[in-house]
JSON list of C-alpha atoms in Angstrom, two decimals:
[
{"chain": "A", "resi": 25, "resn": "UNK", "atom": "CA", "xyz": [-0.05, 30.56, 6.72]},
{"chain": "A", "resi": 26, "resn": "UNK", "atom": "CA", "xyz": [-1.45, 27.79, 7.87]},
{"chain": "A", "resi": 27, "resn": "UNK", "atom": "CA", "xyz": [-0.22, 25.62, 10.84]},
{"chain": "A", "resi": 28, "resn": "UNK", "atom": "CA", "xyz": [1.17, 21.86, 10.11]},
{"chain": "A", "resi": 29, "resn": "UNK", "atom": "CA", "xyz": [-0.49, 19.07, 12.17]},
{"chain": "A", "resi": 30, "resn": "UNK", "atom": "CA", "xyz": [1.06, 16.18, 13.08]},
{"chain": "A", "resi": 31, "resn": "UNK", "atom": "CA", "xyz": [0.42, 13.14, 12.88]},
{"chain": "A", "resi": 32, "resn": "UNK", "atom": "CA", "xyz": [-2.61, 13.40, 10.95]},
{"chain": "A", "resi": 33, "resn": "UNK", "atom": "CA", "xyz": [-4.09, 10.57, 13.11]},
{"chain": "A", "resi": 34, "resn": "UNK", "atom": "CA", "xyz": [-3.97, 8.27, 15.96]},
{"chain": "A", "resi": 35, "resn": "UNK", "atom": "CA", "xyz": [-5.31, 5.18, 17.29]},
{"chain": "A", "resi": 36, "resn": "UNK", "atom": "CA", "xyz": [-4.39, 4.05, 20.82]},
{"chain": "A", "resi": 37, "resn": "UNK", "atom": "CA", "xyz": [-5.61, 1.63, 23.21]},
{"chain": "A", "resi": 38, "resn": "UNK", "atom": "CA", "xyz": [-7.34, 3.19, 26.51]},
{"chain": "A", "resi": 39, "resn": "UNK", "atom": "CA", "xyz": [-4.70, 4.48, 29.05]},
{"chain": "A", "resi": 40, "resn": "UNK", "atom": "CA", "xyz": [-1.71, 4.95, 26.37]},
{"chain": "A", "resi": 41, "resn": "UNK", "atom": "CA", "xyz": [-0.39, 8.59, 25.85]},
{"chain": "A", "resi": 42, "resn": "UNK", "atom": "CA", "xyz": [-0.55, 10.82, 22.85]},
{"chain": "A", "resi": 43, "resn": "UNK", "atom": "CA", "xyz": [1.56, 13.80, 21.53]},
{"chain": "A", "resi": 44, "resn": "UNK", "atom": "CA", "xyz": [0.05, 16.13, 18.89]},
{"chain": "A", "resi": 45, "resn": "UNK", "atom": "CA", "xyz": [1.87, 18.85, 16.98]},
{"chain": "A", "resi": 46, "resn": "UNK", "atom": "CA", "xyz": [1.39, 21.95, 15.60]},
{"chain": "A", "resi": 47, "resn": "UNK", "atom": "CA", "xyz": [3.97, 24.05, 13.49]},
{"chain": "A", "resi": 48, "resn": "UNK", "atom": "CA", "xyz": [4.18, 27.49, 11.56]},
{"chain": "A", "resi": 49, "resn": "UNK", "atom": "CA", "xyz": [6.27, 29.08, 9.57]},
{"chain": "A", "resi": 50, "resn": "UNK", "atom": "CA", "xyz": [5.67, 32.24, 10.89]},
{"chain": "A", "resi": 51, "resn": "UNK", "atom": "CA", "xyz": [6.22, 34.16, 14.34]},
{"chain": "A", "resi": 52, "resn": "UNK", "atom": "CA", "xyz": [3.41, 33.60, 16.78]},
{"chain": "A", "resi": 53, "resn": "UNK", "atom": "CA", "xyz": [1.68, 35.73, 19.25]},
{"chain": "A", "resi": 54, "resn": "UNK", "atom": "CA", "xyz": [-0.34, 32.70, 20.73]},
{"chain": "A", "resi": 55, "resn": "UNK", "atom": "CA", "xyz": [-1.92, 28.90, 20.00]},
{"chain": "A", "resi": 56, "resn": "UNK", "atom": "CA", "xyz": [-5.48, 28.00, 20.81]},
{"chain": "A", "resi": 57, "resn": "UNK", "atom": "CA", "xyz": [-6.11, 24.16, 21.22]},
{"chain": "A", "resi": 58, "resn": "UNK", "atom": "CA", "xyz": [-9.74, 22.54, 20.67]},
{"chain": "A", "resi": 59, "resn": "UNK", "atom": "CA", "xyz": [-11.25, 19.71, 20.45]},
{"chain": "A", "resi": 60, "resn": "UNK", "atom": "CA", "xyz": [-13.98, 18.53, 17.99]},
{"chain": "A", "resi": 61, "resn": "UNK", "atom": "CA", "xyz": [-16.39, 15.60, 18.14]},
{"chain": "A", "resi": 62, "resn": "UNK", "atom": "CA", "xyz": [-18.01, 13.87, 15.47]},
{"chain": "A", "resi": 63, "resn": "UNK", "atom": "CA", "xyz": [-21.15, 15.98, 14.23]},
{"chain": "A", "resi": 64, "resn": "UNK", "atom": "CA", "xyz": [-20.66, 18.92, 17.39]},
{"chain": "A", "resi": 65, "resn": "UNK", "atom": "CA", "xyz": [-19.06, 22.03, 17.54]},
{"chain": "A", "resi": 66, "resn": "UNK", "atom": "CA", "xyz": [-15.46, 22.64, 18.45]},
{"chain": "A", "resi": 67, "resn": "UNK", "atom": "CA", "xyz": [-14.89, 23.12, 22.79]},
{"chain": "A", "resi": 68, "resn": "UNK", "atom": "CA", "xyz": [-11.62, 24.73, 24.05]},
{"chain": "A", "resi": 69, "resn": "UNK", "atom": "CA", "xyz": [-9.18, 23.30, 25.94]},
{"chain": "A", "resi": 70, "resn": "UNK", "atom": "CA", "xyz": [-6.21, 25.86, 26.22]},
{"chain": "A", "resi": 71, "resn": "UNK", "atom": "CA", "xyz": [-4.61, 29.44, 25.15]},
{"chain": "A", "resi": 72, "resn": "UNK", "atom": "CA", "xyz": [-0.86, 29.17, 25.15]},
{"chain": "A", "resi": 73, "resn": "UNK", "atom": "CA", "xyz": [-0.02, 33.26, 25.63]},
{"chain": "A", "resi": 74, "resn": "UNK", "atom": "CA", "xyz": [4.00, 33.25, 26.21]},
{"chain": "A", "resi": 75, "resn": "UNK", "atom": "CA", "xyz": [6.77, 31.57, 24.47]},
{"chain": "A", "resi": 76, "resn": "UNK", "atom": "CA", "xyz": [7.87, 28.41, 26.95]},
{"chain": "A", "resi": 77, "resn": "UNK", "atom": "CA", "xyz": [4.56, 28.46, 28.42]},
{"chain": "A", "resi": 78, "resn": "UNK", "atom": "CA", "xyz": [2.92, 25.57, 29.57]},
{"chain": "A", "resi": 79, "resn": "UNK", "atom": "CA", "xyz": [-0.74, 24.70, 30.93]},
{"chain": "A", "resi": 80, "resn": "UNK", "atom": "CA", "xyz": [-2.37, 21.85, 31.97]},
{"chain": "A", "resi": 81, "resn": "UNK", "atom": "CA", "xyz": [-6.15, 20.51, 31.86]},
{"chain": "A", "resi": 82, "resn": "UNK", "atom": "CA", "xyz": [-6.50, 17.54, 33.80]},
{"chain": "A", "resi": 83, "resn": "UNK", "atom": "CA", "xyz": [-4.93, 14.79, 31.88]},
{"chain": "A", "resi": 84, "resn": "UNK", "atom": "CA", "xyz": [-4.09, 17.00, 28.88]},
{"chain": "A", "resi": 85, "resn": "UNK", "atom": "CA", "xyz": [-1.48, 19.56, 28.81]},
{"chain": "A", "resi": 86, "resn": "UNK", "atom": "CA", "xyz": [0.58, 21.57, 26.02]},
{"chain": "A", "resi": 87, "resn": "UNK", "atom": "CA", "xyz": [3.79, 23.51, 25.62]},
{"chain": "A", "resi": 88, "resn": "UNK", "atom": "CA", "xyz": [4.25, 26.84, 23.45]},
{"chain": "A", "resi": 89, "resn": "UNK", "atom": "CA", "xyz": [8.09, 27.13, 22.07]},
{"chain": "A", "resi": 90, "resn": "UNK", "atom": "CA", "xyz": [8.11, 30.81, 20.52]},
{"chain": "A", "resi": 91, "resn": "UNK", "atom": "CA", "xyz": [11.50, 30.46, 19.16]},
{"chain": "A", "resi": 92, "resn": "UNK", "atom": "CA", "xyz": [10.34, 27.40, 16.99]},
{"chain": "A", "resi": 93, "resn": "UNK", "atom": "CA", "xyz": [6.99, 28.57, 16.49]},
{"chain": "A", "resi": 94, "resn": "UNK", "atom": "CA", "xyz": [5.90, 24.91, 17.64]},
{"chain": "A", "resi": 95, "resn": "UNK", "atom": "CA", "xyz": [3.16, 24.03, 20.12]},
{"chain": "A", "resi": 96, "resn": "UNK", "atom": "CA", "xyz": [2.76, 20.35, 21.22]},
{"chain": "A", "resi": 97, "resn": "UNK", "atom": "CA", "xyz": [-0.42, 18.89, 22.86]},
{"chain": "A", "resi": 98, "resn": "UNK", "atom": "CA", "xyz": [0.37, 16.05, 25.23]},
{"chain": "A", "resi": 99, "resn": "UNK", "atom": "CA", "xyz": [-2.52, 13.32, 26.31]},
{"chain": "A", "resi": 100, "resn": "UNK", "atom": "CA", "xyz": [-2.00, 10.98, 29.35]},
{"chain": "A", "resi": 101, "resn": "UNK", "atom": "CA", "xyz": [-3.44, 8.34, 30.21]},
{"chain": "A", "resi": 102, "resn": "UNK", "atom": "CA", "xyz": [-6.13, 8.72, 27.41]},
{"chain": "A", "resi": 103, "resn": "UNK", "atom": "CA", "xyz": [-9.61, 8.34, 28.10]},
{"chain": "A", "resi": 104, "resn": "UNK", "atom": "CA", "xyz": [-12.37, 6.98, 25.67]},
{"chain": "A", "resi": 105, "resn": "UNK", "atom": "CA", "xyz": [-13.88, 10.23, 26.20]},
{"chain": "A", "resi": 106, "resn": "UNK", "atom": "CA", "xyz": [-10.66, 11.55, 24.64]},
{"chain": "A", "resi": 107, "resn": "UNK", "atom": "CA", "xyz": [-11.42, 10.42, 21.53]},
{"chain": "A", "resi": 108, "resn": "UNK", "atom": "CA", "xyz": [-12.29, 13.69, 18.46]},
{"chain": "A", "resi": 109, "resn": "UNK", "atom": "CA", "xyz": [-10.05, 15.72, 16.37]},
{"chain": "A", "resi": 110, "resn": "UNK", "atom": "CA", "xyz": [-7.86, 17.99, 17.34]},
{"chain": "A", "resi": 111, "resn": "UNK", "atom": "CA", "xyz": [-7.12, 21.47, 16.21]},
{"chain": "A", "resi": 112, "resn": "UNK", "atom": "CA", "xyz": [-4.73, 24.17, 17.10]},
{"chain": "A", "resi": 113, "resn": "UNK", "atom": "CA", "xyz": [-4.86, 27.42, 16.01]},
{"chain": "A", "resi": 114, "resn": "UNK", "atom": "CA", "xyz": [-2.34, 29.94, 15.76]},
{"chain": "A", "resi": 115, "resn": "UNK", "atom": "CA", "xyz": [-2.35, 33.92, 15.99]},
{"chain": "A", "resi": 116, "resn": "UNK", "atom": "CA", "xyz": [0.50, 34.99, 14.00]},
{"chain": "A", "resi": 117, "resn": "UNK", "atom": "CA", "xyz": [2.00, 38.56, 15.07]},
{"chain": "A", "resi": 118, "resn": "UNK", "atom": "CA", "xyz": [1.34, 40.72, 12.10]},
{"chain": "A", "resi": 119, "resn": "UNK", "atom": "CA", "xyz": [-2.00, 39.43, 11.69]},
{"chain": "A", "resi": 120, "resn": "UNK", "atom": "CA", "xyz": [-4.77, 41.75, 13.57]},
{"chain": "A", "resi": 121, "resn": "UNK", "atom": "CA", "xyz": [-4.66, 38.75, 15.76]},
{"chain": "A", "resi": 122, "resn": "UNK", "atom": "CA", "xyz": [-6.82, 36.72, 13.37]},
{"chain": "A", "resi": 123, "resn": "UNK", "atom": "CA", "xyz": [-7.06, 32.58, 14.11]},
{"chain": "A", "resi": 124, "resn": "UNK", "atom": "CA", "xyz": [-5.39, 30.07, 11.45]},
{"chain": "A", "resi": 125, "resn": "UNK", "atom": "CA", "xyz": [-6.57, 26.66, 12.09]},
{"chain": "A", "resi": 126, "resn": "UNK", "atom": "CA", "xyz": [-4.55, 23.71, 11.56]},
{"chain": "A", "resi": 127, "resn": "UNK", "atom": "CA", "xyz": [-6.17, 20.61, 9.65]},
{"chain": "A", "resi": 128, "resn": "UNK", "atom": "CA", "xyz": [-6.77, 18.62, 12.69]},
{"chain": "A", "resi": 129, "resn": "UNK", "atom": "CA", "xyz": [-5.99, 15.87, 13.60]},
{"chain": "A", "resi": 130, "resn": "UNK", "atom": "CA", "xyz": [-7.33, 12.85, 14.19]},
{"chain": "A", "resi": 131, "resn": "UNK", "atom": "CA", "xyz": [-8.02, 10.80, 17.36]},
{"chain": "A", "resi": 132, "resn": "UNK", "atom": "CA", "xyz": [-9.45, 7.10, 18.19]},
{"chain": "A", "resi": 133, "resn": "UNK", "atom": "CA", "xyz": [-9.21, 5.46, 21.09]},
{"chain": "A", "resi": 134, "resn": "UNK", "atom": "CA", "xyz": [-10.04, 1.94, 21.70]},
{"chain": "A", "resi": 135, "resn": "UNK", "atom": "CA", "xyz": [-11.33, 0.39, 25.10]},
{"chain": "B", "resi": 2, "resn": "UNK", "atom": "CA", "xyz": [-25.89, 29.16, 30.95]},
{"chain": "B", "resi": 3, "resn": "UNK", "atom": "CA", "xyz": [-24.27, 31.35, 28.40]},
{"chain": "B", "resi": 4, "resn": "UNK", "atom": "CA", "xyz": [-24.08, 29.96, 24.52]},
{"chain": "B", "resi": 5, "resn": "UNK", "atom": "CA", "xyz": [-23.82, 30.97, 20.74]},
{"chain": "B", "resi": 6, "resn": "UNK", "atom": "CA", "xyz": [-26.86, 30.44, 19.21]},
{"chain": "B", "resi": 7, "resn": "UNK", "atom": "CA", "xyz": [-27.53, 29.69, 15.43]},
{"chain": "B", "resi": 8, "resn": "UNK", "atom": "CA", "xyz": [-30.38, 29.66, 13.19]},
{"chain": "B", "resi": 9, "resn": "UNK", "atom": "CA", "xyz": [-31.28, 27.24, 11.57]},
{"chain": "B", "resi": 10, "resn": "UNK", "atom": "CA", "xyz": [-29.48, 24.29, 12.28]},
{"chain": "B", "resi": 11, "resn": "UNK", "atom": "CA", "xyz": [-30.02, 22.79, 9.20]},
{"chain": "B", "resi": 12, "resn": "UNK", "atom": "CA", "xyz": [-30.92, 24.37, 5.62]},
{"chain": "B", "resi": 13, "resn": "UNK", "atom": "CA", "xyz": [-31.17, 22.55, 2.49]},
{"chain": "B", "resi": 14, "resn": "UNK", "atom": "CA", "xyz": [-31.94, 24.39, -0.67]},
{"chain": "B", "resi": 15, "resn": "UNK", "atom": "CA", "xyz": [-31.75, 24.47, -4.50]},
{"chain": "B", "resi": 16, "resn": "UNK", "atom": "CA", "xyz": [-29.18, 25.91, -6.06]},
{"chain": "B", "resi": 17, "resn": "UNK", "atom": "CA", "xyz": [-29.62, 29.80, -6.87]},
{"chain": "B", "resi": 18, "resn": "UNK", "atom": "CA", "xyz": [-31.62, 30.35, -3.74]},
{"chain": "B", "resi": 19, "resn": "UNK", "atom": "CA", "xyz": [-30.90, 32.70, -1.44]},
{"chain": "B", "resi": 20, "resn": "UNK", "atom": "CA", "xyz": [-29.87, 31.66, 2.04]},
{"chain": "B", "resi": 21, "resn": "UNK", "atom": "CA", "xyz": [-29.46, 33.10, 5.33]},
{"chain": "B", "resi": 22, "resn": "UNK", "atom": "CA", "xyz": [-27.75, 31.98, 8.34]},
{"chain": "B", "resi": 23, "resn": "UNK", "atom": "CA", "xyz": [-28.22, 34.16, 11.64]},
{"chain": "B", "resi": 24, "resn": "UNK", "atom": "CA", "xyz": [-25.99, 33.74, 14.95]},
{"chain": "B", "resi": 25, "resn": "UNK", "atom": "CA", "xyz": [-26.55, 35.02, 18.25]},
{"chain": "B", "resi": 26, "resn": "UNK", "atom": "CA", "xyz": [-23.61, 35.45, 20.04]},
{"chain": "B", "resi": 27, "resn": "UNK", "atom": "CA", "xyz": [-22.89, 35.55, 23.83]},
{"chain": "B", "resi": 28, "resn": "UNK", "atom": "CA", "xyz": [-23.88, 38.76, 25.38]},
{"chain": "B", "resi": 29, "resn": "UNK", "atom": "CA", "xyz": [-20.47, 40.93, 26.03]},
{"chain": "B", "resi": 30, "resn": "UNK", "atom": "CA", "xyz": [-18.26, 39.44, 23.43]},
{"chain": "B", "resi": 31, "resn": "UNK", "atom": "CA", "xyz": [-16.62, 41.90, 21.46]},
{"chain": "B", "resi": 32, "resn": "UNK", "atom": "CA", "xyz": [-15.62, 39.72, 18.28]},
{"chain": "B", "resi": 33, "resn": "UNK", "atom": "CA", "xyz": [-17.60, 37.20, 16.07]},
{"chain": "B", "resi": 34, "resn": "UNK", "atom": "CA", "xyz": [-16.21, 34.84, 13.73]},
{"chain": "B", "resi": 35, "resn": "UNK", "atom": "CA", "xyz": [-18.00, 33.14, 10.67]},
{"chain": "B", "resi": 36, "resn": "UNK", "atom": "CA", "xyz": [-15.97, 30.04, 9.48]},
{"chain": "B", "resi": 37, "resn": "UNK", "atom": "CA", "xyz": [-16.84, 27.25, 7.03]},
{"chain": "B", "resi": 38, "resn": "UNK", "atom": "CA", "xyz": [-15.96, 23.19, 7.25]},
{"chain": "B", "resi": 39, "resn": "UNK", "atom": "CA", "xyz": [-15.87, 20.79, 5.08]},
{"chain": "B", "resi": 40, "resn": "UNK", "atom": "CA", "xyz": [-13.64, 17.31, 5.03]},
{"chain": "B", "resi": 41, "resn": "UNK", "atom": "CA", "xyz": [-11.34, 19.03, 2.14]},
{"chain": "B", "resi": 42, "resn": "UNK", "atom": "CA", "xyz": [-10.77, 22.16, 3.31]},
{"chain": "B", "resi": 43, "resn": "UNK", "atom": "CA", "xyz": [-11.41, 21.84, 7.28]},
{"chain": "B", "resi": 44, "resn": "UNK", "atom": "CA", "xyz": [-11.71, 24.88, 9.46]},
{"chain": "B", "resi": 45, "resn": "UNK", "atom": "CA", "xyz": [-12.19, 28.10, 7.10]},
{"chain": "B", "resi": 46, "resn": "UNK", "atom": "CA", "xyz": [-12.04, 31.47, 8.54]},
{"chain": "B", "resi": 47, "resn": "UNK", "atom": "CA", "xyz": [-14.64, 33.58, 6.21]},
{"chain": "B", "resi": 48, "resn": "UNK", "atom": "CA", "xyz": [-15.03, 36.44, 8.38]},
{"chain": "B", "resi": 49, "resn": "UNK", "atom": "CA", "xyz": [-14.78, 38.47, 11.66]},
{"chain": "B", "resi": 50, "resn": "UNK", "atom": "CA", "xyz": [-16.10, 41.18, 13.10]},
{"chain": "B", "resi": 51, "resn": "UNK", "atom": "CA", "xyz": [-14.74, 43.15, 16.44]},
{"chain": "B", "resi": 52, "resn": "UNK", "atom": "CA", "xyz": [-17.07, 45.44, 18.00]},
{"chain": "B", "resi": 53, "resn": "UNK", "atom": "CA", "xyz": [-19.66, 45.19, 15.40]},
{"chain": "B", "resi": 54, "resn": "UNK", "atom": "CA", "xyz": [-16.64, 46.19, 12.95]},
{"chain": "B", "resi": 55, "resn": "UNK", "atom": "CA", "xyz": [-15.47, 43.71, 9.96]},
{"chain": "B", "resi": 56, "resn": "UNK", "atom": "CA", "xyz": [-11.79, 43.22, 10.15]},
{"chain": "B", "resi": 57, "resn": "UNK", "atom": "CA", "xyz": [-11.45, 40.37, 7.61]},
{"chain": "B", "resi": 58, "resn": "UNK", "atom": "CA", "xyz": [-13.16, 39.00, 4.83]},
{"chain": "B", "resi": 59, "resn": "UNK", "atom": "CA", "xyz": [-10.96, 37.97, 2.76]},
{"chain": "B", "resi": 60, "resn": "UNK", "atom": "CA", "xyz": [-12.18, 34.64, 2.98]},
{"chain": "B", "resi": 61, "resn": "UNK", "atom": "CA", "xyz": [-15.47, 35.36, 1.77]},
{"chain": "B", "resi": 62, "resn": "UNK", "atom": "CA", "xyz": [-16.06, 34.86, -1.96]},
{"chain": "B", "resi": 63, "resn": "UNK", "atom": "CA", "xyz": [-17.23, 38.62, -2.53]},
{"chain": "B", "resi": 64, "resn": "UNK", "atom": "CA", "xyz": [-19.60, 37.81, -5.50]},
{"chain": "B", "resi": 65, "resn": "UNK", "atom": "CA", "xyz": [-21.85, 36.07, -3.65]},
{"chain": "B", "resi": 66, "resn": "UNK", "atom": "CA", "xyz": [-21.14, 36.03, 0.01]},
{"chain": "B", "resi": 67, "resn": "UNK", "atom": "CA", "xyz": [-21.87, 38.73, 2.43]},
{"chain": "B", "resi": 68, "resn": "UNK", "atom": "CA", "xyz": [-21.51, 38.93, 6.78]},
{"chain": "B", "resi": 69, "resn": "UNK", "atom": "CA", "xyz": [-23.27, 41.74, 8.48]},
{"chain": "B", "resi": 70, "resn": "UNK", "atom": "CA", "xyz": [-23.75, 42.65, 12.21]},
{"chain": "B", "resi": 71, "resn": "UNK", "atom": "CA", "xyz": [-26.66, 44.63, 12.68]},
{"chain": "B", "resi": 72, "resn": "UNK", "atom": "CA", "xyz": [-26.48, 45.14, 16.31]},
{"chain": "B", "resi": 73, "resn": "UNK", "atom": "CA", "xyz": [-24.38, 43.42, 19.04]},
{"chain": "B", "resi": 74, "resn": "UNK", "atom": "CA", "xyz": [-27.17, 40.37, 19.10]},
{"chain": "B", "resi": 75, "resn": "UNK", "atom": "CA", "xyz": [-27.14, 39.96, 15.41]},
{"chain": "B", "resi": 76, "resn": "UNK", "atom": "CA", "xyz": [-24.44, 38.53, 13.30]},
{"chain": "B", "resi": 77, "resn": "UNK", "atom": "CA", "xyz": [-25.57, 37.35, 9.51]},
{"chain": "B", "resi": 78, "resn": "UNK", "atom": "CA", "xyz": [-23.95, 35.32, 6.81]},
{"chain": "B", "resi": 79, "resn": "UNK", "atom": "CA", "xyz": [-26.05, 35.50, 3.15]},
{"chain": "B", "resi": 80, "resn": "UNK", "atom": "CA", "xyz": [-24.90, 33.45, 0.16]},
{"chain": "B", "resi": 81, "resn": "UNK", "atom": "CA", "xyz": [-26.73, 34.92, -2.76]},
{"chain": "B", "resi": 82, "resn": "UNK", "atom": "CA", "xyz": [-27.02, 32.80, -5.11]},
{"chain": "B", "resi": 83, "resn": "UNK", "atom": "CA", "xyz": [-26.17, 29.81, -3.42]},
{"chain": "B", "resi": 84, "resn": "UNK", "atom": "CA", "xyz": [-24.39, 26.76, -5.15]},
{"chain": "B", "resi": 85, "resn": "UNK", "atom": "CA", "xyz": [-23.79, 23.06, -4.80]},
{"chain": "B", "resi": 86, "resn": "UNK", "atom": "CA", "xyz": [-20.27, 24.09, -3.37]},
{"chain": "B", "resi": 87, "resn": "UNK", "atom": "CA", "xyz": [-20.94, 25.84, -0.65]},
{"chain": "B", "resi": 88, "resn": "UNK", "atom": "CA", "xyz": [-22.41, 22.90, 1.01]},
{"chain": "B", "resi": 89, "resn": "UNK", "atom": "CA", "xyz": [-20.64, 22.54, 4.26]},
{"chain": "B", "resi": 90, "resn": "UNK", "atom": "CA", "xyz": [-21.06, 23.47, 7.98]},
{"chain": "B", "resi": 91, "resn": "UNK", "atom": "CA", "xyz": [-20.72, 27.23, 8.60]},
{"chain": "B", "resi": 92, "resn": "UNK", "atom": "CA", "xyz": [-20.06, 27.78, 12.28]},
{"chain": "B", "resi": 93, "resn": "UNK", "atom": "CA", "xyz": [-20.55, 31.35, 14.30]},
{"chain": "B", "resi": 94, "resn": "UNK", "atom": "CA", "xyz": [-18.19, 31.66, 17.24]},
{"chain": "B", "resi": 95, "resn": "UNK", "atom": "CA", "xyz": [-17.74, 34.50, 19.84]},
{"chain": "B", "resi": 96, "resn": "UNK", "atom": "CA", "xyz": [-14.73, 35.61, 21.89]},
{"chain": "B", "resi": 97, "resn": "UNK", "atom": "CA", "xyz": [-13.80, 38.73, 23.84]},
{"chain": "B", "resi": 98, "resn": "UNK", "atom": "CA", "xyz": [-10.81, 40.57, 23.17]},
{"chain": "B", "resi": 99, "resn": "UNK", "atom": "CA", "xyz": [-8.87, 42.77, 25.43]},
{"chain": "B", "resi": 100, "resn": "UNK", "atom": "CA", "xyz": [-5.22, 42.38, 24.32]},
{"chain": "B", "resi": 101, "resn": "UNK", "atom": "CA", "xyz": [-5.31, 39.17, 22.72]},
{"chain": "B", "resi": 102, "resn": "UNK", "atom": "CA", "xyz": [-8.18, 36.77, 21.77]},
{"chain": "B", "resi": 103, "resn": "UNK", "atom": "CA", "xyz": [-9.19, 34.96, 24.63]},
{"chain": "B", "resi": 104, "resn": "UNK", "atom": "CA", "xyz": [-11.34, 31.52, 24.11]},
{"chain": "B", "resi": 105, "resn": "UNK", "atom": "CA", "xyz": [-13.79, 31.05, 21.17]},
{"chain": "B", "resi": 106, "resn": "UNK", "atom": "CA", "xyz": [-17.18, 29.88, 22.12]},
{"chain": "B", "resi": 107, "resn": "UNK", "atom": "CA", "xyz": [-18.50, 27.70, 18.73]},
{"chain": "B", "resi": 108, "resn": "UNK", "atom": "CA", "xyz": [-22.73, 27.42, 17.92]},
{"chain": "B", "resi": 109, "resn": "UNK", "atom": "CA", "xyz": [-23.77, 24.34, 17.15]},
{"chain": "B", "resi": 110, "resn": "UNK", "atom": "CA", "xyz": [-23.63, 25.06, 13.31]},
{"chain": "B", "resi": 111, "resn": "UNK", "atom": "CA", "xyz": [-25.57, 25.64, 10.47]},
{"chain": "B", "resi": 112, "resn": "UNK", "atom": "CA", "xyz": [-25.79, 22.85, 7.85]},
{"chain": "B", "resi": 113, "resn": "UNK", "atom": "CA", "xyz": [-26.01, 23.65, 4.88]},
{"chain": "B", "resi": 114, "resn": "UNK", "atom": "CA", "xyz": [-26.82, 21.30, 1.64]},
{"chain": "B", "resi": 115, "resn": "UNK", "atom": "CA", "xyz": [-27.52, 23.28, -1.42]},
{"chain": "B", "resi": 116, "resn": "UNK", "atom": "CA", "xyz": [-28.68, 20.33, -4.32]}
]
């Protein structure tokens, strides 16, 4: 039941753009995206609700396809500030809307 | 400014004790999570509670792990007796659901190293 992440991790250079995935094999009723620093707590960043929904937090937005049961986070323009691991979790339909977290992944950016 | 509080921050104890970690969470939220991290396993749903209600535990080990809320301040997670395994970050977070969970507010965690 739990979601894929994808890539596992990634290391880019201040200003370069990012795409993180998250899959499930089952239907979804929504995806939560946080982030996590080193030795903190996880902080939201976005609820995707609707199938072909898309939101947007200043540099970082993400996309919900129901059909595929995919969401993808996108990062532009990356900051150093950027840098963490990433989680998404998914509410799957038949599930009392309990969260499944993904394994994270994990981001570095360099100045 | 609103925030989940838990007690203590860190905890280390010998293996067999008792241990107790408490969570405050933010005043109106209707559902509180308990969830477990560690590099292997990651983010670990233990248990959740909606309106003072458990929904889940499955993810508890039920010999020696219990969750409680014993009012809408309160939320408790006891390991009795603890072991070496259970070392890992245990983190309270509270949402409020209406039809669908909205955000989860994390604490800062509870530490635990059981030796």
């Amino acid at each position: 039941q739990q979601p894929v992440q994808s890539p596992q991790a990634v290391i880019l250079r201040e200003g370069e753009d990012a795409v993180i995935n998250c899959s499930s094999s089952k239907a979804l009723y929504s995806v939560h995206w946080y982030r996590q620093k080193h030795g903190e707590a996880p902080v939201f960043l976005m609820i995707l609700l609707k199938g072909g929904e898309q939101k947007g937090h200043e540099k970082i937005s993400a996309s919900f396809n129901e059909k595929k049961q995919q969401s993808s986070l996108y990062l532009t323009a990356s900051q150093l500030s950027y840098s963490g691991t990433y989680f998404c979790g998914t509410e799957l339909k038949d599930s009392n809307y309990q969260l499944i977290w993904g394994a994270g992944t994990k981001l570095i950016i360099k100045p | 400014d609103a925030r989940v509080t838990q007690t203590p921050r860190h905890k280390v104890t010998e293996m067999g004790q008792e241990v107790t970690m408490r969570c405050q969470p933010i005043l109106g939220h209707n559902t509180v999570f308990w969830y477990r991290q560690t590099m292997m396993q990651g983010l670990e749903l233990l248990a959740y509670f909606r309106n003072r209600a458990p929904l889940d535990d499955s993810g508890m080990p039920k010999d020696r792990f219990s969750a409680e809320m014993p009012d809408a301040t309160l939320a408790t997670l006891k390991i009795q007796p603890s072991e070496p395994r259970d070392s890992a970050v245990y983190f309270c977070a509270s949402g409020h659901y209406r039809t669908v969970n909205t955000e989860a507010f994390f604490g800062q965690g509870t530490r635990l190293t059981v030796v």
